[in-house]
């Protein structure tokens, strides 16, 4: 079996005790690596002086080599905070008002991708299969091909791919689109993301379509596909069932999101406020818990968002709270998985209402954590990739506060029989289509591709 090479912006490397400090998809990737043998290369998270930038650290455990690369402070500023998160992130989440392009940041973005490629080059074997992850590394295959690498290279985009007109607003959009075509297999979260990408190819006249989801470009065949990311469903369900339930005097509504403008946190809170105003009979009988770990604290947009969320939470509590009851709890830090699973299991409803999201694994975690005899109700945005498969959820428009408030009322009032009938098919689907299945399906398609000659 060929070795597997994973490349991502950050590496889920082991801690000092040898245990992997990872969650979500990283667990599935580590499992695939340990089975096949291979390495995981990416940024260490450290910013170093220019004189130290070529240093790299290697950790070997469980048949996996972790290769950690340091970046200079200038590269972190321009490649990561700059082009990746001031241009690509808002671009892919349809926030053109926040998009900022600087030629120097794009230059650094290409430079770091080239650095990754150069460090990977002397570690590769002829039959290795390379799997690259997320928007930080769109041009990595192009850089590897320029160095003569002919191994199969796949790419999976964890975030949405925008419609062609939106994508084209980025000055280097054609450059990025061409670079992405150097991969053998491109994986997207949803059919909508895939359609947006293929329409962008057509609009720019970059590739020749061969068949469904297959294109001819740069002397090789490019294959595209939809591979919805997932979780360790059985493992998460087991964790939730073994964790002590949280005792609550009110019915709990929960939201769990990284602090980001794409998550629709402010809009969700406004919907909850509207819900309270329209359901006086539920005063002191419900509670909304919003768990929001900080994110990208160096960026102004995120600092402002944090202030706005805290202000709105205070406004809701000030307007509707009583001596005995706080209608909203806002937690601005990460929660351990065991405690989080218990919170999910205790919640009558989960609000997963991003304005735009690639997949959103919180929705899948909530479903997996439920008590089969008394499950809660998932309320999910139509703009989250997971909405395609979690058809038992209440699907809402996150921009429509009345729509979300109505869904909350429906969820709170829903009887047990309907909650079970909605939940069970979703759980059955997630048990079949878990993270291991996601990983296996992608690698099966990538490994099946013949080697091509690249021009």
PDB file of C-alpha atoms in Angstrom, residues 327-454:
ATOM      1  CA  UNK A 327     -32.154  33.945  29.364  1.00  0.00           C
ATOM      2  CA  UNK A 328     -28.756  33.811  27.661  1.00  0.00           C
ATOM      3  CA  UNK A 329     -25.344  32.501  28.651  1.00  0.00           C
ATOM      4  CA  UNK A 330     -22.441  33.505  26.392  1.00  0.00           C
ATOM      5  CA  UNK A 331     -19.173  31.608  26.852  1.00  0.00           C
ATOM      6  CA  UNK A 332     -16.114  32.952  25.022  1.00  0.00           C
ATOM      7  CA  UNK A 333     -13.814  29.931  25.373  1.00  0.00           C
ATOM      8  CA  UNK A 334     -13.444  26.358  24.153  1.00  0.00           C
ATOM      9  CA  UNK A 335     -15.200  23.490  25.967  1.00  0.00           C
ATOM     10  CA  UNK A 336     -13.749  19.977  26.318  1.00  0.00           C
ATOM     11  CA  UNK A 337     -15.323  17.345  24.090  1.00  0.00           C
ATOM     12  CA  UNK A 338     -16.823  15.300  26.943  1.00  0.00           C
ATOM     13  CA  UNK A 339     -18.544  18.324  28.470  1.00  0.00           C
ATOM     14  CA  UNK A 340     -19.647  19.526  25.049  1.00  0.00           C
ATOM     15  CA  UNK A 341     -21.208  16.149  24.240  1.00  0.00           C
ATOM     16  CA  UNK A 342     -23.191  16.323  27.506  1.00  0.00           C
ATOM     17  CA  UNK A 343     -24.391  19.829  26.638  1.00  0.00           C
ATOM     18  CA  UNK A 344     -25.552  18.637  23.221  1.00  0.00           C
ATOM     19  CA  UNK A 345     -27.365  15.692  24.777  1.00  0.00           C
ATOM     20  CA  UNK A 346     -29.122  17.951  27.292  1.00  0.00           C
ATOM     21  CA  UNK A 347     -30.296  20.492  24.697  1.00  0.00           C
ATOM     22  CA  UNK A 348     -33.842  20.394  23.350  1.00  0.00           C
ATOM     23  CA  UNK A 349     -32.621  22.282  20.257  1.00  0.00           C
ATOM     24  CA  UNK A 350     -29.383  23.302  18.547  1.00  0.00           C
ATOM     25  CA  UNK A 351     -29.092  26.457  16.451  1.00  0.00           C
ATOM     26  CA  UNK A 352     -26.586  25.839  13.658  1.00  0.00           C
ATOM     27  CA  UNK A 353     -27.304  28.865  11.507  1.00  0.00           C
ATOM     28  CA  UNK A 354     -24.221  30.054   9.613  1.00  0.00           C
ATOM     29  CA  UNK A 355     -24.630  32.670   6.913  1.00  0.00           C
ATOM     30  CA  UNK A 356     -22.338  30.496   4.807  1.00  0.00           C
ATOM     31  CA  UNK A 357     -20.460  27.342   5.799  1.00  0.00           C
ATOM     32  CA  UNK A 358     -18.570  24.551   4.097  1.00  0.00           C
ATOM     33  CA  UNK A 359     -19.972  21.696   6.126  1.00  0.00           C
ATOM     34  CA  UNK A 360     -20.404  22.499   9.847  1.00  0.00           C
ATOM     35  CA  UNK A 361     -19.561  19.451  11.909  1.00  0.00           C
ATOM     36  CA  UNK A 362     -21.288  20.889  14.995  1.00  0.00           C
ATOM     37  CA  UNK A 363     -24.593  19.899  13.397  1.00  0.00           C
ATOM     38  CA  UNK A 364     -23.390  16.315  13.034  1.00  0.00           C
ATOM     39  CA  UNK A 365     -21.986  16.239  16.567  1.00  0.00           C
ATOM     40  CA  UNK A 366     -25.327  17.420  17.950  1.00  0.00           C
ATOM     41  CA  UNK A 367     -27.193  14.658  16.134  1.00  0.00           C
ATOM     42  CA  UNK A 368     -24.699  11.996  17.206  1.00  0.00           C
ATOM     43  CA  UNK A 369     -24.862  13.037  20.880  1.00  0.00           C
ATOM     44  CA  UNK A 370     -28.641  12.672  21.271  1.00  0.00           C
ATOM     45  CA  UNK A 371     -30.427  10.243  23.578  1.00  0.00           C
ATOM     46  CA  UNK A 372     -32.209   7.855  21.160  1.00  0.00           C
ATOM     47  CA  UNK A 373     -35.261   7.721  23.427  1.00  0.00           C
ATOM     48  CA  UNK A 374     -35.564  11.507  23.755  1.00  0.00           C
ATOM     49  CA  UNK A 375     -33.593  13.378  21.072  1.00  0.00           C
ATOM     50  CA  UNK A 376     -33.507  17.114  20.541  1.00  0.00           C
ATOM     51  CA  UNK A 377     -34.204  19.073  17.360  1.00  0.00           C
ATOM     52  CA  UNK A 378     -31.527  20.355  14.980  1.00  0.00           C
ATOM     53  CA  UNK A 379     -32.211  23.760  13.424  1.00  0.00           C
ATOM     54  CA  UNK A 380     -29.798  24.318  10.551  1.00  0.00           C
ATOM     55  CA  UNK A 381     -29.102  27.002   7.976  1.00  0.00           C
ATOM     56  CA  UNK A 382     -29.837  26.199   4.361  1.00  0.00           C
ATOM     57  CA  UNK A 383     -26.384  27.659   3.640  1.00  0.00           C
ATOM     58  CA  UNK A 384     -24.516  25.030   5.678  1.00  0.00           C
ATOM     59  CA  UNK A 385     -23.173  22.102   3.677  1.00  0.00           C
ATOM     60  CA  UNK A 386     -24.525  19.622   6.242  1.00  0.00           C
ATOM     61  CA  UNK A 387     -28.095  20.690   5.435  1.00  0.00           C
ATOM     62  CA  UNK A 388     -27.911  18.586   2.250  1.00  0.00           C
ATOM     63  CA  UNK A 389     -27.768  15.320   4.208  1.00  0.00           C
ATOM     64  CA  UNK A 390     -29.409  16.159   7.560  1.00  0.00           C
ATOM     65  CA  UNK A 391     -32.894  16.262   6.112  1.00  0.00           C
ATOM     66  CA  UNK A 392     -34.611  15.598   9.454  1.00  0.00           C
ATOM     67  CA  UNK A 393     -33.544  19.014  10.694  1.00  0.00           C
ATOM     68  CA  UNK A 394     -35.601  22.181  10.552  1.00  0.00           C
ATOM     69  CA  UNK A 395     -34.040  24.087   7.641  1.00  0.00           C
ATOM     70  CA  UNK A 396     -33.999  27.877   8.026  1.00  0.00           C
ATOM     71  CA  UNK A 397     -32.826  31.047   6.317  1.00  0.00           C
ATOM     72  CA  UNK A 398     -30.383  32.632   8.826  1.00  0.00           C
ATOM     73  CA  UNK A 399     -31.027  36.097   7.396  1.00  0.00           C
ATOM     74  CA  UNK A 400     -34.729  35.789   8.260  1.00  0.00           C
ATOM     75  CA  UNK A 401     -35.007  36.273  12.034  1.00  0.00           C
ATOM     76  CA  UNK A 402     -38.738  35.483  12.038  1.00  0.00           C
ATOM     77  CA  UNK A 403     -38.075  32.208  10.208  1.00  0.00           C
ATOM     78  CA  UNK A 404     -35.488  31.190  12.827  1.00  0.00           C
ATOM     79  CA  UNK A 405     -37.710  32.334  15.720  1.00  0.00           C
ATOM     80  CA  UNK A 406     -40.569  30.256  14.292  1.00  0.00           C
ATOM     81  CA  UNK A 407     -38.291  27.214  14.033  1.00  0.00           C
ATOM     82  CA  UNK A 408     -37.362  27.633  17.697  1.00  0.00           C
ATOM     83  CA  UNK A 409     -41.044  27.700  18.646  1.00  0.00           C
ATOM     84  CA  UNK A 410     -41.635  24.567  16.558  1.00  0.00           C
ATOM     85  CA  UNK A 411     -38.676  22.757  18.120  1.00  0.00           C
ATOM     86  CA  UNK A 412     -39.700  23.591  21.691  1.00  0.00           C
ATOM     87  CA  UNK A 413     -43.275  22.412  21.079  1.00  0.00           C
ATOM     88  CA  UNK A 414     -42.413  19.280  19.059  1.00  0.00           C
ATOM     89  CA  UNK A 415     -43.569  16.010  20.637  1.00  0.00           C
ATOM     90  CA  UNK A 416     -41.214  13.123  21.323  1.00  0.00           C
ATOM     91  CA  UNK A 417     -42.520  10.890  18.527  1.00  0.00           C
ATOM     92  CA  UNK A 418     -41.793  13.491  15.853  1.00  0.00           C
ATOM     93  CA  UNK A 419     -38.391  14.280  17.332  1.00  0.00           C
ATOM     94  CA  UNK A 420     -37.448  10.587  17.167  1.00  0.00           C
ATOM     95  CA  UNK A 421     -38.786  10.194  13.615  1.00  0.00           C
ATOM     96  CA  UNK A 422     -36.693  13.165  12.489  1.00  0.00           C
ATOM     97  CA  UNK A 423     -33.551  12.174  14.396  1.00  0.00           C
ATOM     98  CA  UNK A 424     -33.282   8.437  13.668  1.00  0.00           C
ATOM     99  CA  UNK A 425     -32.704   8.664   9.866  1.00  0.00           C
ATOM    100  CA  UNK A 426     -30.061  11.352  10.419  1.00  0.00           C
ATOM    101  CA  UNK A 427     -28.234   9.201  12.957  1.00  0.00           C
ATOM    102  CA  UNK A 428     -28.410   6.151  10.666  1.00  0.00           C
ATOM    103  CA  UNK A 429     -26.945   8.244   7.840  1.00  0.00           C
ATOM    104  CA  UNK A 430     -24.115   9.568  10.023  1.00  0.00           C
ATOM    105  CA  UNK A 431     -23.214   6.114  11.324  1.00  0.00           C
ATOM    106  CA  UNK A 432     -22.795   4.959   7.720  1.00  0.00           C
ATOM    107  CA  UNK A 433     -21.179   8.138   6.408  1.00  0.00           C
ATOM    108  CA  UNK A 434     -18.694   8.858   9.185  1.00  0.00           C
ATOM    109  CA  UNK A 435     -15.224  10.399   9.071  1.00  0.00           C
ATOM    110  CA  UNK A 436     -13.535   7.085   8.281  1.00  0.00           C
ATOM    111  CA  UNK A 437     -15.895   6.582   5.344  1.00  0.00           C
ATOM    112  CA  UNK A 438     -15.190  10.128   4.121  1.00  0.00           C
ATOM    113  CA  UNK A 439     -11.457   9.512   4.248  1.00  0.00           C
ATOM    114  CA  UNK A 440     -11.710   6.102   2.584  1.00  0.00           C
ATOM    115  CA  UNK A 441     -13.882   7.381  -0.268  1.00  0.00           C
ATOM    116  CA  UNK A 442     -11.569  10.258  -1.112  1.00  0.00           C
ATOM    117  CA  UNK A 443      -8.381   8.182  -1.012  1.00  0.00           C
ATOM    118  CA  UNK A 444      -9.965   5.390  -3.029  1.00  0.00           C
ATOM    119  CA  UNK A 445     -10.697   7.819  -5.854  1.00  0.00           C
ATOM    120  CA  UNK A 446      -7.309   9.505  -5.598  1.00  0.00           C
ATOM    121  CA  UNK A 447      -5.307   6.263  -5.454  1.00  0.00           C
ATOM    122  CA  UNK A 448      -7.221   4.839  -8.430  1.00  0.00           C
ATOM    123  CA  UNK A 449      -5.993   7.615 -10.708  1.00  0.00           C
ATOM    124  CA  UNK A 450      -3.171   6.679 -13.091  1.00  0.00           C
ATOM    125  CA  UNK A 451      -0.003   8.759 -13.125  1.00  0.00           C
ATOM    126  CA  UNK A 452       0.047  11.315 -15.924  1.00  0.00           C
ATOM    127  CA  UNK A 453       2.779  13.223 -17.667  1.00  0.00           C
ATOM    128  CA  UNK A 454       2.694  16.903 -16.719  1.00  0.00           C
TER     129      UNK A 454
END
